Amino acid sequence: MNTQKEVFLQHIRSALLSHKTAPAPLPTDQEYQSARLVNNQADLTDRFIRLAREAKMEVYPVHSPAQLRDELSLLIQRLHLKTILLADDPLLASLAIQTALQTIPHLEIISPSIDSDTLVSAAFTSSAAISAAALALAETGSLVLTAAPYHPRLLSVAPPVHICILPASRLLPDLLDLLNPENFATSHLTLVSSPSKTADIEMTLVYGAHGPITEHLFLLE
Amino acid sequence: MIPSHNFKKSIRSALENPHLQNAFEECTTRRTQRVIDSLSQLGDPDSFRYLAQKIREYSIGHLDELLRQLADNLESLGAQVHWAQDARQAREIILDIARRHDCHLCIKSKSMTSEEIELTPTLTAAGIETVETDLGEFILQLDDDRPSHIITPMIHKSRQEVAALFQNKLRSQYTEEPAELTAIARQHLREKFRQADLGIVGVNFAVAQTGSLVVVENEGNARLTISRPPVLIGLMGMEKVIPSPRDLAVLLKLLVRSAVGLPLTSYTNIITGPRKPGELDGPQHLYLVILDNRRSEILAGPYRDLLHCLRCGACLNVCPVYRKIGGHAYGSVYPGPIGIAITPLLDATDRQTEFLPELCSLCGACLDRCPARIDLPHFLIQHRRDLITHRRSSLLYKLILTAWTWFYRSPARYRFSQKWLRRLLLPLARRGWVRHLPPPGFHWTAVRDLPLPKKQLFRDLWKKTDGRLS
Ligand code: SF4
């Protein structure tokens, strides 16, 4: 096993040595920074909303936790959702989302953090899931979802409707701000930039290939 | 390489298929326009291409160090790394992992590398049901067909074909509506996702500094593949490694725009190690298989820069040859400009691949578009030179080319050759073009027309008018 590795790397080393010229250095810090597309802190929210909407995400700006709870309840009733997976996220708890949902008649609320088997069967049968975004990106209008004990990976990808809560303070300007070693500490990070989509059949764009058919986003300012 | 692949026959049949002609023209034109539009958001896209080139040059130049760093980091996260010298070894390693964990249902998300090592037949033969989950790949698998594009694998198929296929194989109601067809596939594949015990993903980038694997996609099938099965195998060519997260940032900005004309794909997945304590899903066992398969030979030789390729598919979309004949006519796993440059190097056992570099008009369109600034035309000329100098070209062909070179090397000989060529060809020409040469030249004119040399050479015209037009 280990010798496999050494033989493999040895081939590469001798291949590299057969070239006379030394490889060029990496770009300088300044050059990396020149790849930055978003600097301006002021219009992050505007840019984020515009791009997310262009990519067919439903964005609802809300200005207080109370407004968030009201609009969320209305959305759930409008979409006739029957069963909802609700992430045990500290943010969602602090916003009292569960209390608000409990007032909706005939709505079954499932906690995903029971055990693996329950999670899998709930994820593939629920009509929607609610989670919080760890971060978001103004450059591309994307949500950043990270795996955690209270946020299983399947939660935000298997049910046909995904509802996400994002405090505006979690917005980052540029990919260069997001992609750094600290943010890679989580075992799984996904940038979500649109509902699941495909154009495989005659280049016709269809939403809802395997992941969520619609993405709903409450942006709490 | 597909056995007994006949270039001429398959090219002719591609040219005679009107659906194919339409589909490839539509797809490549629309995509290219979108790519140009979205690249313009970068301000000066060329400065990004220079950066990308630098990053790739560094990565390939330090490949051994970066792979070691990547492997060390993956191992300290609890993943296992395997090193496969060739396709056979890669297949054995993967099969062995599947057996060790007693896997029965494997879900695969799109990976050109797995096509390269012909993985699926091996798993299926070992009794492991293996399902392609990218919609395009799923349809191709159902129909026993092959991808015809790196990014959009089934542009060659019409909705009617898909409709009939689903009705036949999935017993679904006949419909030609892409949305309904997609829903049928979604329904069918959900059960597979739910029950799968093994996942295989192609890796777009591996970040050495953090031990992360990056998978970009639009459909969510890769996300499900990464999330659901307890065993996950990432598969990558050894050239996919990059130093650090910020390199990923720069490359993503350019790659996704070049590939599909969007700032990012729907999902960008970054996997750093197996699931952590307390987490309820994600792989418990994470493996990375790193493939050489002649790449170290490429690394040693003059074709090294081809390893900078990000597999974005942009060069396919702008290539006039690809746009006419489509992906299948090449008969190789990787089609288009990058395909004809790299296939003869990856697959030197098959004589037919040697002639792939001839499927190029040297127009240079790919050079203008490649995000990694790979000089594809240069490498294609190099291939042709190799073919003449030390491979199996016919003696006559070599002779003609040597003579040609000799005449074109000096102004006097050039002038002389043009004068005599015109005299020789004049009786054969119609309206300035020679359509049929006598043997041995008739092979050449079978697929091309030869322009008759002009009475007045360009250089004379230039002298007379001092470079001005008329
Ligand atoms: S050669 Fe360049 S343009 Fe072609 S697929 Fe590779 S990176 Fe893209």
XYZ file of C-alpha atoms and ligand atoms in Angstrom:
699
model
C 0.000 0.000 0.000
C 2.611 2.493 1.073
C 5.057 1.283 -1.546
C 2.321 1.778 -4.141
C 2.254 5.394 -3.129
C 6.026 5.800 -3.221
C 6.299 4.169 -6.650
C 3.511 6.376 -7.929
C 5.120 9.549 -6.618
C 8.545 8.427 -7.810
C 7.237 8.231 -11.395
C 6.004 11.780 -11.077
C 9.237 13.028 -9.582
C 11.383 11.581 -12.326
C 8.974 12.920 -14.941
C 9.299 16.378 -13.427
C 13.084 16.110 -13.317
C 13.212 15.456 -17.053
C 12.282 19.084 -17.595
C 15.102 21.580 -17.345
C 13.122 24.706 -16.548
C 11.906 25.301 -13.013
C 8.132 25.662 -12.694
C 6.758 29.188 -12.426
C 5.792 30.451 -8.943
C 2.204 30.833 -7.776
C 0.527 34.217 -8.331
C 1.336 36.908 -5.759
C -1.166 37.946 -3.065
C -1.892 41.008 -5.119
C -2.640 38.919 -8.192
C -5.051 36.742 -6.228
C -6.769 39.862 -4.996
C -7.116 41.096 -8.565
C -9.490 38.165 -9.115
C -11.915 39.701 -6.625
C -15.243 40.619 -8.211
C -17.081 42.089 -5.202
C -15.531 44.543 -2.759
C -18.232 46.974 -1.913
C -19.765 46.172 1.456
C -22.698 48.513 0.852
C -24.719 46.737 -1.818
C -24.167 43.117 -0.784
C -27.837 42.499 -0.066
C -29.008 44.045 -3.322
C -26.558 42.084 -5.380
C -27.353 38.871 -3.559
C -31.102 39.241 -4.050
C -30.772 40.176 -7.707
C -28.521 37.231 -8.582
C -30.439 34.692 -6.498
C -33.689 35.726 -8.178
C -32.094 35.569 -11.625
C -31.221 31.977 -10.781
C -34.865 31.185 -9.885
C -34.553 31.239 -6.101
C -37.556 32.749 -4.335
C -36.205 35.455 -2.031
C -38.350 37.082 0.682
C -36.660 39.933 2.532
C -38.059 40.207 6.085
C -37.266 42.774 8.756
C -38.065 41.092 12.060
C -38.363 37.594 13.508
C -42.104 38.152 13.883
C -42.482 39.029 10.226
C -40.376 36.012 9.323
C -42.640 33.669 11.326
C -45.782 35.131 9.781
C -44.570 34.947 6.217
C -43.138 31.484 6.718
C -46.487 30.216 8.019
C -48.261 31.763 5.041
C -45.806 30.191 2.599
C -46.282 26.751 4.121
C -50.039 27.072 3.845
C -49.857 28.462 0.315
C -47.708 25.508 -0.805
C -50.015 23.032 1.022
C -47.048 21.393 2.711
C -48.008 18.369 4.823
C -44.774 17.210 6.430
C -41.758 19.323 7.220
C -38.295 18.362 8.310
C -37.106 21.073 10.659
C -33.382 21.311 11.380
C -32.522 21.572 15.083
C -30.429 24.580 14.255
C -29.628 26.999 17.097
C -30.624 29.931 14.879
C -34.023 28.439 14.081
C -34.564 27.737 17.767
C -33.701 31.313 18.721
C -36.200 32.555 16.140
C -38.910 30.308 17.633
C -39.714 28.783 14.253
C -41.033 25.549 15.723
C -43.545 27.357 17.936
C -44.842 29.220 14.915
C -45.187 26.053 12.836
C -47.063 24.245 15.592
C -49.978 26.621 15.148
C -50.483 25.498 11.532
C -53.273 22.887 11.385
C -52.511 19.396 9.964
C -48.818 20.059 9.627
C -46.487 17.300 10.736
C -43.121 18.558 11.958
C -40.257 16.071 12.012
C -36.936 16.519 13.722
C -34.206 14.991 11.571
C -31.735 14.407 14.388
C -33.205 11.188 15.769
C -31.186 8.467 14.048
C -29.876 7.659 10.593
C -32.713 5.413 9.468
C -35.429 7.834 10.529
C -33.564 10.623 8.818
C -33.279 8.760 5.511
C -36.894 7.745 5.328
C -38.103 11.190 6.451
C -35.824 12.970 3.971
C -37.166 10.969 1.028
C -40.838 11.285 2.001
C -41.276 14.765 3.517
C -42.762 17.517 1.404
C -40.250 20.136 2.555
C -37.328 20.960 4.818
C -36.375 24.097 6.713
C -32.770 24.921 7.515
C -30.499 27.883 8.121
C -27.668 28.941 5.837
C -24.265 29.022 7.503
C -23.172 31.792 5.165
C -24.084 33.257 1.793
C -22.245 34.778 -1.111
C -23.123 38.098 -2.718
C -20.810 37.531 -5.686
C -22.932 34.730 -7.090
C -26.183 34.919 -5.104
C -25.468 31.532 -3.492
C -26.342 29.960 -0.141
C -23.646 28.170 1.809
C -24.910 25.062 3.611
C -22.640 23.102 5.897
C -23.072 19.658 7.434
C -23.478 19.462 11.197
C -25.132 17.107 13.695
C -28.191 19.398 13.574
C -27.953 19.838 9.824
C -27.749 16.480 8.031
C -26.761 16.634 4.340
C -29.936 14.940 3.081
C -32.197 17.465 4.747
C -31.589 20.237 2.243
C -31.312 18.076 -0.878
C -33.822 15.208 -0.770
C -37.225 16.890 -0.112
C -38.783 18.644 -3.141
C -39.036 22.000 -1.362
C -36.212 23.633 0.552
C -36.837 26.658 2.758
C -33.809 28.449 4.086
C -33.341 31.204 6.649
C -30.454 33.608 6.176
C -29.535 36.533 8.447
C -28.133 39.302 6.256
C -25.115 39.513 8.562
C -23.928 36.170 7.184
C -23.416 37.559 3.677
C -19.860 37.470 2.330
C -18.775 39.550 -0.651
C -16.567 37.293 -2.777
C -15.628 33.644 -3.355
C -12.164 34.632 -2.166
C -13.710 35.491 1.225
C -15.488 32.161 1.460
C -12.847 29.787 0.169
C -10.226 29.773 2.907
C -8.914 26.958 5.117
C -11.070 27.923 8.137
C -14.292 27.497 6.183
C -13.133 24.088 4.961
C -13.207 22.708 8.503
C -16.709 21.314 7.967
C -16.955 17.809 6.486
C -19.323 18.964 3.740
C -19.921 22.426 2.379
C -22.336 23.073 -0.488
C -22.808 26.299 -2.360
C -26.401 26.349 -3.569
C -26.889 28.723 -6.489
C -30.276 27.658 -7.865
C -32.915 24.954 -7.498
C -31.790 21.599 -8.885
C -31.827 21.798 -12.665
C -30.993 19.948 -15.870
C -30.925 20.735 -19.576
C -29.953 17.273 -20.735
C -32.998 16.678 -22.924
C -32.674 18.846 -26.027
C -31.187 21.717 -24.006
C -34.591 22.451 -22.445
C -34.130 23.824 -18.940
C -36.082 21.843 -16.324
C -36.033 22.512 -12.573
C -36.083 19.674 -10.079
C -33.828 16.996 -11.528
C -32.863 15.203 -8.308
C -32.656 17.933 -5.683
C -35.188 20.562 -4.561
C -37.627 21.706 -7.240
C -37.997 25.075 -5.543
C -35.721 27.016 -3.171
C -37.304 29.577 -0.832
C -35.144 31.976 1.036
C -36.024 34.294 3.890
C -33.437 37.021 4.144
C -33.583 38.491 7.636
C -32.281 42.070 7.602
C -11.178 3.489 -28.094
C -14.119 1.632 -29.549
C -12.922 -1.550 -31.274
C -12.768 -1.469 -35.072
C -13.902 2.091 -35.071
C -14.118 3.402 -38.603
C -13.546 7.150 -38.702
C -14.689 7.805 -42.210
C -17.835 5.800 -41.856
C -18.848 7.304 -38.534
C -18.021 10.823 -39.678
C -20.109 10.363 -42.799
C -23.053 9.018 -40.850
C -22.816 11.971 -38.431
C -22.844 14.414 -41.333
C -25.864 12.715 -42.856
C -27.939 12.823 -39.664
C -29.988 16.061 -39.696
C -31.024 15.812 -36.019
C -27.408 15.499 -34.982
C -26.364 18.418 -37.155
C -29.077 20.614 -35.644
C -28.483 19.538 -32.076
C -24.741 20.105 -32.101
C -25.051 23.418 -33.924
C -27.754 24.637 -31.502
C -26.027 23.498 -28.378
C -22.566 24.735 -29.205
C -23.687 28.092 -30.600
C -26.016 28.881 -27.718
C -23.492 27.791 -25.162
C -20.651 29.732 -26.716
C -22.735 32.903 -26.724
C -23.621 32.438 -23.067
C -20.004 31.735 -22.208
C -18.865 34.964 -23.882
C -21.544 36.969 -22.072
C -20.720 35.598 -18.664
C -16.959 35.888 -19.149
C -17.475 39.585 -19.770
C -18.605 39.866 -16.107
C -15.006 39.188 -15.179
C -13.975 42.557 -16.575
C -10.806 41.388 -18.223
C -11.228 37.627 -18.703
C -7.715 37.316 -20.088
C -6.166 38.385 -16.807
C -8.102 35.523 -15.184
C -6.848 33.125 -17.808
C -3.264 34.167 -17.080
C -3.872 33.575 -13.374
C -5.438 30.191 -14.067
C -2.512 29.248 -16.265
C -0.074 30.197 -13.509
C -1.952 28.162 -10.917
C -2.145 25.111 -13.160
C 1.514 25.416 -14.137
C 2.515 25.532 -10.500
C 0.242 22.626 -9.605
C 1.611 20.377 -12.338
C 5.169 21.518 -11.641
C 4.810 20.482 -7.982
C 2.559 17.509 -8.557
C 4.463 15.082 -6.321
C 4.551 17.441 -3.337
C 0.933 18.459 -3.720
C -0.308 14.865 -4.043
C 1.642 13.892 -0.943
C 0.194 16.812 0.980
C -3.297 15.962 -0.254
C -2.934 12.325 0.776
C -1.513 13.208 4.204
C -4.389 15.570 4.900
C -7.006 13.116 3.686
C -5.547 10.389 5.861
C -5.448 12.553 8.940
C -9.134 13.315 8.324
C -9.827 9.584 8.354
C -10.070 8.941 4.603
C -8.063 6.382 2.650
C -6.050 7.119 -0.469
C -5.293 4.598 -3.214
C -2.809 4.989 -6.033
C -3.679 3.367 -9.360
C -0.966 3.064 -11.957
C -3.397 2.177 -14.737
C -7.055 1.573 -15.522
C -6.929 -2.095 -14.543
C -5.490 -1.302 -11.111
C -8.097 1.398 -10.564
C -10.887 -1.040 -11.372
C -9.420 -3.651 -9.028
C -9.043 -1.181 -6.173
C -12.636 0.007 -6.522
C -14.004 -3.503 -6.835
C -12.047 -4.532 -3.775
C -13.471 -1.657 -1.727
C -16.991 -2.556 -2.861
C -16.484 -6.201 -1.872
C -14.918 -5.375 1.459
C -17.976 -3.353 2.443
C -20.335 -5.892 0.898
C -21.943 -3.325 -1.412
C -24.780 -4.272 -3.751
C -26.135 -1.032 -5.160
C -23.786 1.626 -6.448
C -24.877 5.123 -7.495
C -22.499 6.977 -9.751
C -22.445 10.641 -10.533
C -20.959 11.847 -13.798
C -17.271 11.141 -14.158
C -15.290 11.143 -17.399
C -12.459 9.405 -15.567
C -14.710 6.446 -14.804
C -15.484 6.264 -18.524
C -11.752 6.311 -19.143
C -11.215 3.267 -16.925
C -14.445 1.564 -18.073
C -15.585 1.056 -14.521
C -19.282 0.269 -14.822
C -18.964 -3.043 -16.724
C -16.530 -4.296 -14.057
C -18.880 -3.520 -11.191
C -21.892 -4.924 -13.007
C -20.036 -8.118 -13.850
C -19.217 -8.516 -10.152
C -22.927 -8.429 -9.333
C -23.002 -4.847 -8.073
C -25.898 -2.980 -9.619
C -24.391 0.287 -10.851
C -26.646 3.191 -11.732
C -25.636 6.380 -13.512
C -27.530 9.194 -11.808
C -26.812 12.266 -13.939
C -29.961 12.448 -16.082
C -28.036 12.418 -19.358
C -25.796 9.568 -18.264
C -28.794 7.658 -16.890
C -30.523 7.837 -20.271
C -27.352 6.779 -22.058
C -26.929 3.837 -19.708
C -30.532 2.775 -20.244
C -29.950 2.842 -23.997
C -26.499 1.258 -23.900
C -25.082 4.397 -25.492
C -22.028 6.608 -24.854
C -21.545 10.307 -23.969
C -20.927 12.672 -26.887
C -19.835 15.763 -24.940
C -17.809 16.276 -21.754
C -20.420 18.527 -20.132
C -23.700 17.697 -21.886
C -23.330 13.976 -22.551
C -26.454 13.348 -24.597
C -26.956 16.262 -26.961
C -27.097 13.727 -29.773
C -30.402 12.267 -28.528
C -33.825 13.663 -29.421
C -36.753 13.892 -26.999
C -38.636 11.332 -29.103
C -35.849 8.814 -28.564
C -35.923 9.461 -24.809
C -39.709 9.152 -24.761
C -39.649 5.798 -26.529
C -36.802 4.584 -24.350
C -38.610 5.419 -21.093
C -41.810 3.834 -22.331
C -39.884 0.707 -23.225
C -37.514 0.325 -20.309
C -39.251 2.121 -17.446
C -42.809 1.223 -18.520
C -43.844 4.867 -18.234
C -46.599 6.706 -20.057
C -45.358 8.014 -23.438
C -44.513 11.716 -23.255
C -42.120 13.944 -25.182
C -42.239 16.772 -22.660
C -38.712 17.264 -21.180
C -40.198 18.296 -17.816
C -42.307 15.129 -17.617
C -39.443 12.941 -18.776
C -37.229 14.469 -16.108
C -39.902 13.787 -13.482
C -40.114 10.137 -14.542
C -36.370 9.720 -14.158
C -36.436 11.545 -10.816
C -39.079 9.176 -9.509
C -37.229 6.110 -10.723
C -33.867 7.185 -9.312
C -35.091 8.272 -5.886
C -35.476 4.666 -4.782
C -31.915 3.977 -5.946
C -30.569 6.935 -4.004
C -32.436 5.804 -0.949
C -31.137 2.264 -1.007
C -27.614 2.738 -2.354
C -24.765 1.453 -0.217
C -21.924 2.697 -2.425
C -21.357 6.045 -4.114
C -18.805 6.939 -6.780
C -18.096 10.550 -7.791
C -15.725 12.137 -10.256
C -13.597 14.804 -8.585
C -13.223 18.168 -10.349
C -10.522 19.519 -8.037
C -8.651 18.298 -4.982
C -7.306 20.944 -2.605
C -3.953 19.819 -1.181
C -3.786 22.224 1.754
C -7.076 21.047 3.280
C -7.501 17.551 1.811
C -10.805 18.596 0.229
C -12.511 17.086 -2.814
C -14.566 19.414 -4.992
C -17.501 18.259 -7.095
C -19.507 20.696 -9.237
C -22.925 19.802 -10.651
C -26.421 21.087 -11.454
C -28.842 18.265 -10.779
C -28.275 17.339 -7.146
C -27.350 13.762 -7.996
C -23.773 14.302 -6.840
C -25.052 15.879 -3.610
C -27.212 12.831 -2.995
C -24.335 10.521 -3.887
C -22.117 12.309 -1.393
C -24.796 12.405 1.307
C -26.523 9.055 1.280
C -24.302 5.957 0.827
C -22.153 4.958 3.818
C -19.239 4.251 1.467
C -18.026 6.909 -0.961
C -15.244 6.635 -3.529
C -13.850 9.724 -5.241
C -12.050 9.066 -8.500
C -9.618 11.477 -10.107
C -6.809 11.778 -12.594
C -3.661 12.772 -10.709
C -3.562 16.183 -12.404
C -6.672 17.448 -10.584
C -4.830 18.656 -7.501
C -4.426 22.381 -6.708
C -2.565 23.984 -3.793
C -5.113 25.890 -1.698
C -8.695 27.146 -1.332
C -7.982 30.485 -2.942
C -6.751 28.737 -6.075
C -10.108 27.039 -6.114
C -11.795 30.443 -5.934
C -9.926 31.753 -8.971
C -10.383 28.576 -11.001
C -14.095 28.242 -10.190
C -14.760 31.796 -11.322
C -13.285 30.961 -14.688
C -14.114 27.261 -15.113
C -17.859 27.470 -14.562
C -18.259 30.503 -16.790
C -16.207 28.835 -19.526
C -18.089 25.567 -19.211
C -21.715 26.637 -18.920
C -21.792 30.438 -19.003
C -22.909 30.888 -15.386
C -21.114 32.313 -12.311
C -21.440 28.944 -10.550
C -23.234 25.653 -11.158
C -26.317 24.932 -9.024
C -24.222 23.037 -6.502
C -20.565 23.302 -5.634
C -19.739 20.532 -3.168
C -16.635 20.616 -1.021
C -16.037 17.375 0.881
C -13.437 17.492 3.623
C -13.174 14.037 5.158
C -15.819 11.457 6.110
C -18.780 12.231 8.375
C -17.854 13.528 11.818
C -19.032 12.175 15.170
C -22.650 13.126 15.782
C -23.446 13.583 12.088
C -26.229 11.347 10.820
C -25.346 11.073 7.156
C -22.495 11.445 4.727
C -19.916 8.729 4.074
C -18.619 6.758 7.041
C -15.872 5.469 4.795
C -14.290 7.873 2.326
C -11.806 6.739 -0.314
C -9.907 8.622 -2.958
C -8.508 6.754 -5.961
C -5.798 8.703 -7.783
C -5.168 7.552 -11.341
C -1.960 7.802 -13.362
C -2.822 5.827 -16.519
C 0.078 7.256 -18.591
C -0.268 10.741 -17.185
C 3.251 10.582 -15.746
C 4.518 9.804 -19.257
C 2.748 12.890 -20.526
C 4.271 14.818 -17.655
C 7.775 13.789 -18.707
C 7.397 14.757 -22.342
C 6.638 17.732 -24.557
C 2.871 17.432 -24.036
C 3.020 18.289 -20.339
C 0.825 21.395 -20.582
C -2.125 19.259 -21.659
C -2.342 18.211 -18.003
C -3.422 21.779 -17.175
C -6.839 21.003 -18.675
C -9.840 21.705 -16.437
C -12.231 19.618 -18.599
C -14.541 22.569 -19.122
C -15.547 21.569 -22.639
C -15.192 25.110 -24.015
C -12.829 23.972 -26.757
C -15.438 21.475 -27.995
C -18.089 24.148 -28.351
C -15.964 26.403 -30.542
C -14.333 23.664 -32.645
C -15.675 23.637 -36.229
C -14.867 19.948 -36.576
C -16.610 18.947 -33.331
C -19.604 21.085 -34.215
C -19.994 19.230 -37.486
C -19.289 15.627 -36.524
C -20.257 15.549 -32.830
C -18.637 13.532 -30.087
C -19.199 9.954 -31.195
C -17.438 10.145 -34.545
C -14.112 10.537 -32.764
C -14.521 7.100 -31.221
C -12.605 8.223 -28.130
C -13.737 8.884 -24.546
C -12.636 12.532 -24.720
C -13.774 14.198 -27.965
C -13.022 17.584 -29.519
C -9.715 19.482 -29.486
C -8.601 18.310 -26.036
C -9.720 14.787 -26.913
C -7.672 14.501 -30.089
C -4.660 15.962 -28.309
C -4.762 13.740 -25.236
C -6.238 10.440 -26.416
C -3.192 9.315 -28.433
C -1.141 9.879 -25.271
C -3.499 8.167 -22.831
C -4.210 5.252 -25.108
C -1.051 4.574 -27.091
C -1.855 0.894 -27.466
C -4.458 1.486 -30.101
C -3.072 2.438 -33.435
C -6.202 4.217 -34.590
C -5.890 6.948 -31.984
C -2.667 8.130 -33.602
C -4.667 9.673 -36.404
C -7.029 11.616 -34.163
C -4.856 14.768 -34.345
C -5.710 14.948 -38.038
C -9.306 15.830 -37.104
C -8.390 19.493 -36.796
C -8.300 22.402 -39.215
C -5.797 24.349 -37.070
C -8.166 27.302 -36.972
C -7.049 28.252 -33.458
C -10.552 28.876 -32.057
C -9.859 26.629 -29.047
C -6.733 28.562 -28.154
C -8.758 31.754 -27.762
C -11.261 30.078 -25.478
C -9.287 27.726 -23.203
C -9.442 29.000 -19.608
C -6.057 27.449 -18.845
C -4.521 28.967 -21.996
C -3.434 25.590 -23.300
C -1.915 26.001 -26.750
C -3.891 23.154 -28.311
C -2.981 23.943 -31.960
C 0.687 23.792 -31.043
C 0.276 20.320 -29.547
C -1.747 19.123 -32.503
C 1.013 20.197 -34.878
C 3.502 18.442 -32.615
C 1.407 15.263 -32.853
C 1.408 15.443 -36.634
C 5.152 15.935 -36.641
C 5.510 12.843 -34.445
C 3.322 10.921 -36.811
C 5.544 11.779 -39.772
C 8.912 11.406 -38.092
C 8.709 8.257 -36.063
C 5.418 6.601 -36.536
C 3.691 4.591 -39.137
C 2.962 7.026 -41.949
C 3.406 5.645 -45.460
C 6.722 6.204 -47.212
C 5.064 8.054 -50.066
C 3.340 10.451 -47.690
C 6.622 11.164 -45.953
C 8.294 11.706 -49.318
C 5.673 14.170 -50.486
C 5.875 16.120 -47.240
C 9.660 16.213 -47.320
C 9.581 17.535 -50.877
C 6.917 20.069 -49.941
C 8.996 21.304 -47.030
C 12.051 21.638 -49.253
C 10.194 23.738 -51.825
C 8.586 25.972 -49.237
C 11.818 26.730 -47.431
C 13.272 29.232 -49.905
C 11.533 32.065 -51.773
C 13.016 31.032 -55.114
C 12.010 27.393 -54.777
C 8.578 28.455 -53.580
C 8.068 30.677 -56.631
C 9.267 27.900 -58.896
C 6.979 25.318 -57.285
C 3.914 27.523 -57.599
C 4.583 28.193 -61.256
C 4.976 24.538 -62.101
C 2.183 23.368 -59.895
C -0.155 25.733 -61.706
C 0.954 24.428 -65.073
C 0.555 20.824 -63.963
C -2.837 21.306 -62.362
C -4.360 23.678 -64.917
C -5.821 20.904 -67.106
C -7.502 19.351 -64.018
C -8.987 22.548 -62.608
C -12.525 23.837 -62.918
C -13.110 27.473 -61.925
C -9.922 27.682 -59.920
C -10.376 24.447 -57.942
C -9.031 20.925 -58.398
C -11.646 18.430 -57.229
C -10.056 15.150 -58.334
C -6.373 14.325 -58.428
C -5.050 11.211 -60.132
C -3.442 8.542 -57.909
C -1.781 8.792 -55.465
C -3.370 12.176 -54.760
C -6.957 11.013 -55.119
C -7.200 10.026 -51.452
C -6.425 13.566 -50.539
C -9.013 15.122 -52.873
C -11.631 12.568 -51.883
C -12.384 14.769 -48.884
C -10.905 18.121 -49.917
C -10.705 20.515 -52.858
C -7.336 21.886 -53.861
C -7.152 25.548 -54.881
C -5.245 26.154 -58.091
C -2.181 28.343 -57.447
C -2.878 31.870 -58.705
C -1.187 33.280 -61.765
C -0.017 36.232 -59.788
C 1.477 35.285 -56.432
C 0.549 37.216 -53.336
C 4.133 38.359 -52.885
C 4.138 39.878 -56.394
C 0.848 41.577 -55.764
C 2.214 42.969 -52.529
C 5.304 44.332 -54.255
C 3.264 45.975 -56.987
C 0.709 47.682 -54.760
C 2.989 48.241 -51.786
C 0.578 46.321 -49.541
C -2.500 48.370 -50.450
C -5.657 46.674 -51.615
C -6.283 47.292 -55.369
S -8.358 22.112 -23.129
Fe -8.949 24.064 -22.220
S -10.910 24.556 -23.232
Fe -10.544 22.370 -23.607
S -11.609 21.293 -21.946
Fe -9.479 21.613 -21.266
S -9.522 23.533 -20.117
Fe -11.410 23.465 -21.322
